[in-house]
Each structure stands twice: as C-alpha cells, then as structure tokens.
Tab-separated table of N, CA and C and ligand atoms in Angstrom:
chain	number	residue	atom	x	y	z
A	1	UNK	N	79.093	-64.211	-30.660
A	1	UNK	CA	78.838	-65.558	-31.165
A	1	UNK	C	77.721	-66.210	-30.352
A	2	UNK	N	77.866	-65.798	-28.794
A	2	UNK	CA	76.770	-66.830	-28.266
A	2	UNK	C	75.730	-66.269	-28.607
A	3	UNK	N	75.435	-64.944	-28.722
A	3	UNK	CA	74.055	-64.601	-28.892
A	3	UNK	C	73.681	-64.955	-30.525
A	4	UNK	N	74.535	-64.779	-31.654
A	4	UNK	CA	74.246	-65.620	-32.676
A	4	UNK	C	73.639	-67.105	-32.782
A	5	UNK	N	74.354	-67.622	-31.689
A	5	UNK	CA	73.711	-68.888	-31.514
A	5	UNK	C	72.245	-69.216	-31.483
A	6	UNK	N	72.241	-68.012	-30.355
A	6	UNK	CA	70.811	-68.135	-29.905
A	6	UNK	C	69.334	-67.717	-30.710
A	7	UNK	N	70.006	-66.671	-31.567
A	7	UNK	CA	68.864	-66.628	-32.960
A	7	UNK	C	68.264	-67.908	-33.853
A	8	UNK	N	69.998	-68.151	-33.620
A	8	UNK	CA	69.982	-69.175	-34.938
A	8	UNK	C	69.096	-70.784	-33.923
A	9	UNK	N	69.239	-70.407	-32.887
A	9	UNK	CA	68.215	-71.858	-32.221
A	9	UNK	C	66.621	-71.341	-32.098
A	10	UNK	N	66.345	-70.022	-32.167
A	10	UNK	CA	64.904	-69.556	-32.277
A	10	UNK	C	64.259	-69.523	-33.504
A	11	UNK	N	65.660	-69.509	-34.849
A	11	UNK	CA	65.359	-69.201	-36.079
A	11	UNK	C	64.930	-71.311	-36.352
A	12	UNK	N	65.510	-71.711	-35.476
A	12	UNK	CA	64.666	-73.623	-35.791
A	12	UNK	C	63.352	-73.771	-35.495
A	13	UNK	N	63.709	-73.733	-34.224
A	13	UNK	CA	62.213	-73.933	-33.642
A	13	UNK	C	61.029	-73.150	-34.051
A	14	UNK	N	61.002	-71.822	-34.414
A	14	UNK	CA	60.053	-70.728	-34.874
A	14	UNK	C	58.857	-71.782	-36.040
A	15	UNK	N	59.146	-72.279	-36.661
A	15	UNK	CA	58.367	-72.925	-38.039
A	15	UNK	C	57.133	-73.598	-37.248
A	16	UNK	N	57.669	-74.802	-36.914
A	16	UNK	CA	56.206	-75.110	-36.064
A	16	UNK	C	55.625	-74.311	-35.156
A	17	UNK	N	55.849	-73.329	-34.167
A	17	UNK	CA	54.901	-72.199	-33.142
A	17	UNK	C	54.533	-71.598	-33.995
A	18	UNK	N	55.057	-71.324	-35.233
A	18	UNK	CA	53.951	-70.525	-36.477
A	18	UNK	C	53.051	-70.702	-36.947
A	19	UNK	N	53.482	-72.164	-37.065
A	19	UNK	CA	52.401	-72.853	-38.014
A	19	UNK	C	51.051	-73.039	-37.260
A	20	UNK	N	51.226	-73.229	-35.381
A	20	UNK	CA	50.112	-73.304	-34.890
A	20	UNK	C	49.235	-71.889	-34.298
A	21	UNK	N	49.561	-70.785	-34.588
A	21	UNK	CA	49.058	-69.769	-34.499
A	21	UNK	C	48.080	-70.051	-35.422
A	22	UNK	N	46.675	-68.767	-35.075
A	22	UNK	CA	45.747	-68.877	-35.311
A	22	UNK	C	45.712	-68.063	-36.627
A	23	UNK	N	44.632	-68.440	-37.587
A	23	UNK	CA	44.701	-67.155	-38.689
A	23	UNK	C	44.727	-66.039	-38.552
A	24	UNK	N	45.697	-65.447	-39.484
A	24	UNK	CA	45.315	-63.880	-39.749
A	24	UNK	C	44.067	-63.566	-40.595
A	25	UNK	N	42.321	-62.703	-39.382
A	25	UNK	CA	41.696	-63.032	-40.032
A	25	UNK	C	41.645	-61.580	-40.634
A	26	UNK	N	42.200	-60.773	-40.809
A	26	UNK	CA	42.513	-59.771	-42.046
A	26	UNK	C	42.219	-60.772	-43.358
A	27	UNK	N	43.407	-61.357	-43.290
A	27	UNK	CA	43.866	-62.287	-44.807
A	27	UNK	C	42.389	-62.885	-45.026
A	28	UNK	N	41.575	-63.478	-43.809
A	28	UNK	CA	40.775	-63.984	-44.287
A	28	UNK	C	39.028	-63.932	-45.056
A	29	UNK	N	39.198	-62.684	-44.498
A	29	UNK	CA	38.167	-61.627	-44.769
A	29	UNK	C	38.626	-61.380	-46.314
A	30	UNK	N	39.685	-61.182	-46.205
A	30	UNK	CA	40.113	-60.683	-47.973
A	30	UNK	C	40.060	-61.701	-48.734
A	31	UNK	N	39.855	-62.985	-48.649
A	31	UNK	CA	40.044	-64.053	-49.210
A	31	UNK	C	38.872	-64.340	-50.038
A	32	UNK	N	37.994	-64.162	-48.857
A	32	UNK	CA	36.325	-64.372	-48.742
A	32	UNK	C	35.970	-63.534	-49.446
A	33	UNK	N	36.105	-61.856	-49.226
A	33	UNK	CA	35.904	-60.811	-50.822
A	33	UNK	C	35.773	-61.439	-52.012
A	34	UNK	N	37.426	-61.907	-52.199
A	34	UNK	CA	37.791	-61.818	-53.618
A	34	UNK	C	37.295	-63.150	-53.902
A	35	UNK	N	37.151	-64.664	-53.055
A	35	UNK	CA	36.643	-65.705	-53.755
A	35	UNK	C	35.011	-65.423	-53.962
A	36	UNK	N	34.245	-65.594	-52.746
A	36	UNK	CA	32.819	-65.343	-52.629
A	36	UNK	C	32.271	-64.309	-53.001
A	37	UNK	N	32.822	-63.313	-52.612
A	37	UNK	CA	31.987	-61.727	-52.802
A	37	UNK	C	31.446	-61.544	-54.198
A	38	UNK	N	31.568	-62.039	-55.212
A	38	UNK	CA	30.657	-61.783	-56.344
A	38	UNK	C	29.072	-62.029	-55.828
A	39	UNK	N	29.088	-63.403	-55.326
A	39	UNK	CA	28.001	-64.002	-55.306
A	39	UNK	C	27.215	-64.102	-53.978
A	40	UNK	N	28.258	-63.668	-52.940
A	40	UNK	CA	27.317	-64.009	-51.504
A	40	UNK	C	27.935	-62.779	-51.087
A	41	UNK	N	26.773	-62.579	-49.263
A	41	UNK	CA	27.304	-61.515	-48.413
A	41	UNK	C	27.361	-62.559	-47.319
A	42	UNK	N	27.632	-62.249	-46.315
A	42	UNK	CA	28.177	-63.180	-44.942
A	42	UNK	C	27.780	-61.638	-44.128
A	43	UNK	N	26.797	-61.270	-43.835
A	43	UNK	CA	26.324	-60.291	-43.119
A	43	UNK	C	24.733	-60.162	-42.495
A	44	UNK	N	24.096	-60.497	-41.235
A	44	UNK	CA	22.682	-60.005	-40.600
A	44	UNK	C	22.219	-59.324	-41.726
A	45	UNK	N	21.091	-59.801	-41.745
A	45	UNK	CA	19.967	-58.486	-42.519
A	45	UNK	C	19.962	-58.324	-44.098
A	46	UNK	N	21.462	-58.886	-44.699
A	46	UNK	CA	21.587	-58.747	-46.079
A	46	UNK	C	20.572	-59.654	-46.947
A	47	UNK	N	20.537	-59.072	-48.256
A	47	UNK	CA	19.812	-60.392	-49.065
A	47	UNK	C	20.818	-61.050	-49.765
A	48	UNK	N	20.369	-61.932	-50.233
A	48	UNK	CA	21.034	-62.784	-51.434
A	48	UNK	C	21.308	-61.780	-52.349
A	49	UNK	N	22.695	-62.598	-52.754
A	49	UNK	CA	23.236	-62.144	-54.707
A	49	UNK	C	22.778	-62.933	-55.406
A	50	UNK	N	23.904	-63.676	-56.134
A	50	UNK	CA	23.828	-64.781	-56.765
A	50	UNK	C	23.881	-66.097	-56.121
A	51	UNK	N	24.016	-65.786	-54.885
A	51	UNK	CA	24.077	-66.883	-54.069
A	51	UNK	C	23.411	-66.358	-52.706
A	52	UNK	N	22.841	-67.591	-51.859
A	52	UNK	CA	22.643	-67.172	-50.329
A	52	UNK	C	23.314	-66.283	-49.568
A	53	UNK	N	23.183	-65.878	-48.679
A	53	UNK	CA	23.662	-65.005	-47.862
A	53	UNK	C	24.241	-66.553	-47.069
A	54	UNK	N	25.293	-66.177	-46.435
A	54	UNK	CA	26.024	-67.165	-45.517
A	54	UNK	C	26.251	-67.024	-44.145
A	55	UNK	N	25.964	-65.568	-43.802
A	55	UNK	CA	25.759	-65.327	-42.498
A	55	UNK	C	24.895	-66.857	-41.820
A	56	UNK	N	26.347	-66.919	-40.649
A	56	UNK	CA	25.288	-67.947	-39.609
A	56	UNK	C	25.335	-69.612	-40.480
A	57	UNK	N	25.921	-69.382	-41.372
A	57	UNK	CA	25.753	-70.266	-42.492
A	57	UNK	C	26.344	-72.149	-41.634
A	58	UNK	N	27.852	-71.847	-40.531
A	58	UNK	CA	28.794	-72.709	-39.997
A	58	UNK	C	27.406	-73.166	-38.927
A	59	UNK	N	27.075	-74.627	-38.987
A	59	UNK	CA	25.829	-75.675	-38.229
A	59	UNK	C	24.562	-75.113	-38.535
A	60	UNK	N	24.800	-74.550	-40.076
A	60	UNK	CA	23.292	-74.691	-39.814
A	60	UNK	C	22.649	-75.460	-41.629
A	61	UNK	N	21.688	-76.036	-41.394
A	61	UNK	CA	21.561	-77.074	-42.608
A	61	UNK	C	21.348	-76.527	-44.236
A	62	UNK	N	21.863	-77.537	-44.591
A	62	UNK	CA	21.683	-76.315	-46.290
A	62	UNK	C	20.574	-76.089	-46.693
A	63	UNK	N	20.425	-75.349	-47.397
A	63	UNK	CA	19.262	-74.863	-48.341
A	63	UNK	C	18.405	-74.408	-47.604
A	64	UNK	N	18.857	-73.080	-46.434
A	64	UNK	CA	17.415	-73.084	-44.996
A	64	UNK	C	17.620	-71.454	-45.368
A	65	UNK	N	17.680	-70.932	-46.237
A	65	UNK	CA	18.147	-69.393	-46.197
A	65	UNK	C	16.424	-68.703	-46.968
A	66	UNK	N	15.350	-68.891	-46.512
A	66	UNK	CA	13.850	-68.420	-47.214
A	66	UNK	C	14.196	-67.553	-47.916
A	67	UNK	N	14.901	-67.002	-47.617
A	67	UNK	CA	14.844	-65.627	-49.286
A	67	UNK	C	15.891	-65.779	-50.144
A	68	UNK	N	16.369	-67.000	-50.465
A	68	UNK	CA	16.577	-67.718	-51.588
A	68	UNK	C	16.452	-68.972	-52.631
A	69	UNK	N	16.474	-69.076	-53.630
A	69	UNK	CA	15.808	-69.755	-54.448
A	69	UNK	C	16.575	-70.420	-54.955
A	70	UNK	N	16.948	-71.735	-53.507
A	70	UNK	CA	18.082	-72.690	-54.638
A	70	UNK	C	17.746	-73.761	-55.746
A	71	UNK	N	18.457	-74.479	-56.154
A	71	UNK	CA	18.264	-75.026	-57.820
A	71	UNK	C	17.833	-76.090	-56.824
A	72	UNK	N	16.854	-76.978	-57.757
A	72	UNK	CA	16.179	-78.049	-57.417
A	72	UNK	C	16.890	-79.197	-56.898
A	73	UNK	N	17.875	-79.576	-57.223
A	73	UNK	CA	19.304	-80.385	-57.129
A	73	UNK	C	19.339	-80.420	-55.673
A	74	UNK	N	19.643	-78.536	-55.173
A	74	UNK	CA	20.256	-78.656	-54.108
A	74	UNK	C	18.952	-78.673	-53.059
A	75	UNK	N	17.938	-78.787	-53.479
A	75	UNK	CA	16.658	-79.183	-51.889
A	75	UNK	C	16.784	-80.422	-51.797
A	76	UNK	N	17.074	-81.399	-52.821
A	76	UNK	CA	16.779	-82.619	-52.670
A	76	UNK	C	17.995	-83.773	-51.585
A	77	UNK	N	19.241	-82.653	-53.020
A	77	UNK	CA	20.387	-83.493	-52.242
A	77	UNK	C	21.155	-82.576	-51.203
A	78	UNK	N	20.565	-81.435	-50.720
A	78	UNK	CA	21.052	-80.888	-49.518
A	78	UNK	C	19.937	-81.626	-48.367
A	79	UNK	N	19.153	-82.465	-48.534
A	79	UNK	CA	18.794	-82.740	-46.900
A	79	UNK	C	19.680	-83.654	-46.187
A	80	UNK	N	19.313	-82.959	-44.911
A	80	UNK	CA	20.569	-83.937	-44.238
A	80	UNK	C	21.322	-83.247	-43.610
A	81	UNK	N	22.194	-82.770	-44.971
A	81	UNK	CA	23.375	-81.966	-45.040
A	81	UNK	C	23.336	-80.644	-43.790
A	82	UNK	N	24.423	-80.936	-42.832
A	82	UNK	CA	24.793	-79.808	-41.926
A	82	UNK	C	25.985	-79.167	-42.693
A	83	UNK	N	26.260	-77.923	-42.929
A	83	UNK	CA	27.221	-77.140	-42.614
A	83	UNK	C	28.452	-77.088	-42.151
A	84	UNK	N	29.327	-77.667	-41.856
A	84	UNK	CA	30.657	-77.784	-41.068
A	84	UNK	C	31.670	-77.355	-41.620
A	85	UNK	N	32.650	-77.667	-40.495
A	85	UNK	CA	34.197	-77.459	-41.424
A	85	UNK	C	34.584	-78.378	-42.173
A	86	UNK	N	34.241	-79.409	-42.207
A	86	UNK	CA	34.438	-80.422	-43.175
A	86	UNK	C	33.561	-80.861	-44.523
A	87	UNK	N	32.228	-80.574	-44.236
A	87	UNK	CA	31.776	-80.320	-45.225
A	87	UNK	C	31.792	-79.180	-45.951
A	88	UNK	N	31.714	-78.039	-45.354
A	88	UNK	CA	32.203	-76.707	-46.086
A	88	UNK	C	33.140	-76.887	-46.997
A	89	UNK	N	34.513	-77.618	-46.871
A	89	UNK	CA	35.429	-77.631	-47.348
A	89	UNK	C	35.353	-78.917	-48.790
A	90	UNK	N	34.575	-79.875	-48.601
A	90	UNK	CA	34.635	-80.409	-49.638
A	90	UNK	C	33.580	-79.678	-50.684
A	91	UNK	N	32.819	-78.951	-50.417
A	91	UNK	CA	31.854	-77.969	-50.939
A	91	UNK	C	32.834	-77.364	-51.886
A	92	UNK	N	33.625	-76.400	-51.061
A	92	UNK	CA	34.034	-75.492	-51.985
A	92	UNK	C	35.430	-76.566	-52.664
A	93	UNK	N	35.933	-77.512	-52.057
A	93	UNK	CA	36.760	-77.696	-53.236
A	93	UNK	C	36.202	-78.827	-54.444
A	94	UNK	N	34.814	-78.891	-54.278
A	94	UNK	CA	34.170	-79.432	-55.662
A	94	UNK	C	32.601	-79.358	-55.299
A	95	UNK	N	31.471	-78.511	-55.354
A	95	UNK	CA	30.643	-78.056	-54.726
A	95	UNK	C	29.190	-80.066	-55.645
A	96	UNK	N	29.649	-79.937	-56.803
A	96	UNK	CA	28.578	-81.366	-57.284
A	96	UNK	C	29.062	-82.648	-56.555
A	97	UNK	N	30.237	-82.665	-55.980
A	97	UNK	CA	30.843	-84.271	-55.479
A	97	UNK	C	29.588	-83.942	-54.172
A	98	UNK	N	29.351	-82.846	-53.333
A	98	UNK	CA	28.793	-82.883	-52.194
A	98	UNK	C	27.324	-82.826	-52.619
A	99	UNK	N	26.573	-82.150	-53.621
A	99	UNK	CA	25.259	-81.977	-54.093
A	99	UNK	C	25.477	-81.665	-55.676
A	100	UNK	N	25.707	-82.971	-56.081
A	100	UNK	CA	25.222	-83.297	-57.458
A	100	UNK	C	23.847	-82.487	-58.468
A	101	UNK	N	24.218	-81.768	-59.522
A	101	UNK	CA	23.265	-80.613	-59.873
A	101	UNK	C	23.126	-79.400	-59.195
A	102	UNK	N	23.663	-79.618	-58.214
A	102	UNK	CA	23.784	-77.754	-57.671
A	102	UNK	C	24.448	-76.830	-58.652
A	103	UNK	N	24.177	-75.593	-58.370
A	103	UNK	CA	24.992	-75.226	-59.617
A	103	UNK	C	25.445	-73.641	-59.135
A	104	UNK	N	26.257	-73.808	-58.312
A	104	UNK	CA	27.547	-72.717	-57.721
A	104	UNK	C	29.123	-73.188	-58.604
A	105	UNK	N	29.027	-72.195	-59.641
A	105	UNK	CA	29.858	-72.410	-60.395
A	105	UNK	C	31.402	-72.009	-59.885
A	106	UNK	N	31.912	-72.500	-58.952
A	106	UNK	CA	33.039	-72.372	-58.133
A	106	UNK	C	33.707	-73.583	-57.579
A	107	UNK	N	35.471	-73.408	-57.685
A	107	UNK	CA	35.964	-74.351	-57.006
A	107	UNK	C	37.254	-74.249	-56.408
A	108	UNK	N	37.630	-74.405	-55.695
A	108	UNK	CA	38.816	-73.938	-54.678
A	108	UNK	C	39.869	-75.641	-54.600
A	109	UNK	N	41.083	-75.604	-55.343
A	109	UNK	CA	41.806	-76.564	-55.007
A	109	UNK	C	42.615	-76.281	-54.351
A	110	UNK	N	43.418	-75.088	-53.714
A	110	UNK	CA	44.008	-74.913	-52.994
A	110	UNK	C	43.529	-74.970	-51.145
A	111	UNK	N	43.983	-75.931	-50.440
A	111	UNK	CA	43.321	-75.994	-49.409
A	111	UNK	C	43.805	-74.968	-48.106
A	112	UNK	N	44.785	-74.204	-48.812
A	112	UNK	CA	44.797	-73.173	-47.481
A	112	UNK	C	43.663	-71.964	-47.782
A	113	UNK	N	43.376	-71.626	-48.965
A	113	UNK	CA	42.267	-70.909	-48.683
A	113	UNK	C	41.067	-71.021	-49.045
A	114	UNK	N	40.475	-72.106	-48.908
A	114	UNK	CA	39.919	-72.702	-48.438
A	114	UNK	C	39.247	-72.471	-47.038
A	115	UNK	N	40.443	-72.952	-46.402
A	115	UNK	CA	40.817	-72.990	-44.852
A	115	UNK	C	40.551	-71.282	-44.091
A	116	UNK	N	41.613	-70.623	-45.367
A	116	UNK	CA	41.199	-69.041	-44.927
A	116	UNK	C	39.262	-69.021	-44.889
A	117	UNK	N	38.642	-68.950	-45.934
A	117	UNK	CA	37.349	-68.897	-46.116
A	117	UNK	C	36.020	-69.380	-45.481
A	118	UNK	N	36.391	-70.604	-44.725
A	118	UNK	CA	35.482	-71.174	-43.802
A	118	UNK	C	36.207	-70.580	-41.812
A	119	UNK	N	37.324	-69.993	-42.114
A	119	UNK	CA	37.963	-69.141	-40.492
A	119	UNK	C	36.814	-68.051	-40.639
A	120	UNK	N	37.013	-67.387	-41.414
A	120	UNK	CA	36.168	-66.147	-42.110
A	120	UNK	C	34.781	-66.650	-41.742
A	121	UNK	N	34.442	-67.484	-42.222
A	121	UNK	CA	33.055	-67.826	-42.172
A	121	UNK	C	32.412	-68.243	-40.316
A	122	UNK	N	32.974	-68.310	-39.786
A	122	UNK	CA	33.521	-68.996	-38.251
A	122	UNK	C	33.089	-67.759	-37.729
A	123	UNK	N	33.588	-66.843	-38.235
A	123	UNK	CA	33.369	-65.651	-37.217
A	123	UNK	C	32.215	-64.612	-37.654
A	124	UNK	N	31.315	-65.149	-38.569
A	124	UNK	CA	29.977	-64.503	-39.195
A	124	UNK	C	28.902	-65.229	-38.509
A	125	UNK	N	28.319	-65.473	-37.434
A	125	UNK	CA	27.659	-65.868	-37.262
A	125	UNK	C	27.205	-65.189	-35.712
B	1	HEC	C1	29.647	-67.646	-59.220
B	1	HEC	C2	28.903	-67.413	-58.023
B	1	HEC	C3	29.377	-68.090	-56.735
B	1	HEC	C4	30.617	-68.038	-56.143
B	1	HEC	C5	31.872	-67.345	-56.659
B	1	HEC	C6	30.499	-68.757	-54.893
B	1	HEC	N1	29.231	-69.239	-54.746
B	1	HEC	FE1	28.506	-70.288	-53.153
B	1	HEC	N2	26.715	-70.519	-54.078
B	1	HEC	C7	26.366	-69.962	-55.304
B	1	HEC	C8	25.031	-70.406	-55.688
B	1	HEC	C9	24.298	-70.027	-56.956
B	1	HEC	C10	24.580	-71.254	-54.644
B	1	HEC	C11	23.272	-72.052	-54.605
B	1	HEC	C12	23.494	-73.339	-55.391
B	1	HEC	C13	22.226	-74.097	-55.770
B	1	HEC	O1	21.106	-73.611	-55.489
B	1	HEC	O2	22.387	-75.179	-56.375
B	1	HEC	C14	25.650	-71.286	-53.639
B	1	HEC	C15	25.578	-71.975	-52.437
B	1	HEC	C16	26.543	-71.943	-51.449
B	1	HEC	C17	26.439	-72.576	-50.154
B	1	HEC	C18	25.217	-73.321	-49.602
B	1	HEC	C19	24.493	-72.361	-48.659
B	1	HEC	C20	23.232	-72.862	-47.998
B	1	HEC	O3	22.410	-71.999	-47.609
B	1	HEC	O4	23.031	-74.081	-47.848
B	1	HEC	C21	27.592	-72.330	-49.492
B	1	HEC	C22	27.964	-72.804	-48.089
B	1	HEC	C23	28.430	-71.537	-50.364
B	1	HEC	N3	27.762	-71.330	-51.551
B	1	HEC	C24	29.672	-71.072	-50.027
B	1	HEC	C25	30.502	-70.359	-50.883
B	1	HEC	C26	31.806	-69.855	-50.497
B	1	HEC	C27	32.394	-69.969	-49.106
B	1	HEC	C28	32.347	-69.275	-51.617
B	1	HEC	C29	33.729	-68.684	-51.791
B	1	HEC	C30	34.845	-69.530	-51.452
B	1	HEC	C31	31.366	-69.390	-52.691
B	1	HEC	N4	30.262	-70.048	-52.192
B	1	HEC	C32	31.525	-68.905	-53.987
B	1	HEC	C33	27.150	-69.128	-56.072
B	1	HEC	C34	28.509	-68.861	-55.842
C-alpha cells in the first residue's frame, strides 16, 4: 500500500514537469515535413520550392532570401518585419493578417504545432 501511495503521488505531480520539458524534436521535424515540406527546405545550400528556403530564417528579416521571387505584397508589407517566435506564429496561423497579399496558401489553427514548427525551425539555423 505505501508504495502504491507513492505512484499514485508521482502519478499527480508528473502533468506539470511534463508539460515543462522541452520538445520532442523528432515530432518536430516531422511536423515541419508534413506541414511545410511541399513548399520549403530549412537546409544550407538548398534552393527554393514553392516557397523560400527557411534555413536561418528565426531573426532574420522577411523577404531577404535573393534566390527567391516573392509576390509584390510581400516586399512592401514585409519591411520591417523580423522573423520571431511570435511573429512566425501569427504568420503561420493566418499568413495575410501579418502581410496582406502575400500569397502562401497555408494556415495552421492549431497552436501546438505550430509551436512544434517554429522549435524545428530554432534549430535550422
Ligand atoms: C502551399 C505552399 C506553402 C506551404 C505549405 C507553406 N508555405 Fe511558407 N511560403 C510559401 C510562399 C509561396 C511564400 C512566399 C509568399 C509571398 O511571396 O507572398 C512563403 C513564405 C514563407 C515565409 C517568409 C520567409 C521569408 O523569407 O521572409 C515563412 C517564414 C514561411 N513561409 C514559413 C512556412 C512554414 C513554417 C510552413 C509550414 C508550417 C509554411 N511556410 C508552409 C508557400 C508555402
């Protein structure tokens, strides 16, 4: 019984020390495949798809990738614009609220992966 106890007081507390562990960036790499990978690589040296390459992409300003050819929209209303985790994230969960006429036909309402996708992106650079 006492040692039952004692699960059952590790089996409480366990939820939050979980929750603050760091990503699994397996999961997040796979995330990034299956959302982005049509359209981008997140790799040195690669070219563009359908989209920029994103390598290096986390602080650095939009529309700075020379060997791609973004839509007119996004030179105008990407100046300024840094890169972050916070802007990343309103990007992908509605990419025109952040640059109106851009036209990355993608949108992410779920904010954990999301969250997976810019961890992923964290460690490409
Ligand atoms: C259907 C193709 C497509 C998908 C899927 C897609 N993108 Fe894009 N993305 C684009 C295009 C096209 C642009 C350039 C938009 C423009 O020029 O208006 C872009 C631009 C971007 C930019 C701006 C880069 C820069 O150099 O300033 C970021 C960041 C970005 N995408 C991240 C992502 C992430 C992360 C995902 C996955 C969660 C994703 N995109 C999914 C097509 C896509």
């Amino acid at each position: 019984m006492r040692c039952f106890a004692g699960v059952a007081f590790w089996l409480a507390v366990l939820p939050p020390v979980a929750f603050a562990t760091p990503v699994d960036l397996a999961a997040a790499e796979a995330q990034f495949k299956k959302s982005c990978g049509t359209c981008h690589v997140a790799a040195p040296e690669a070219g563009p798809r359908q989209g920029p390459n994103l390598f290096g992409v986390i602080g650095r300003a939009a529309g700075k990738v020379e060997s791609f050819k973004y839509s007119p929209a996004f030179v105008v209303g990407g100046s300024g614009l840094v890169w972050d985790e916070a802007t990343l994230d309103q990007w992908l969960a509605d990419p025109q609220s952040v640059i109106p006429g851009s036209v990355m036909l993608y949108k992410q309402a779920d904010p954990d992966k999301r969250r997976l996708v810019i961890e992923y992106l964290k460690t490409r650079r």
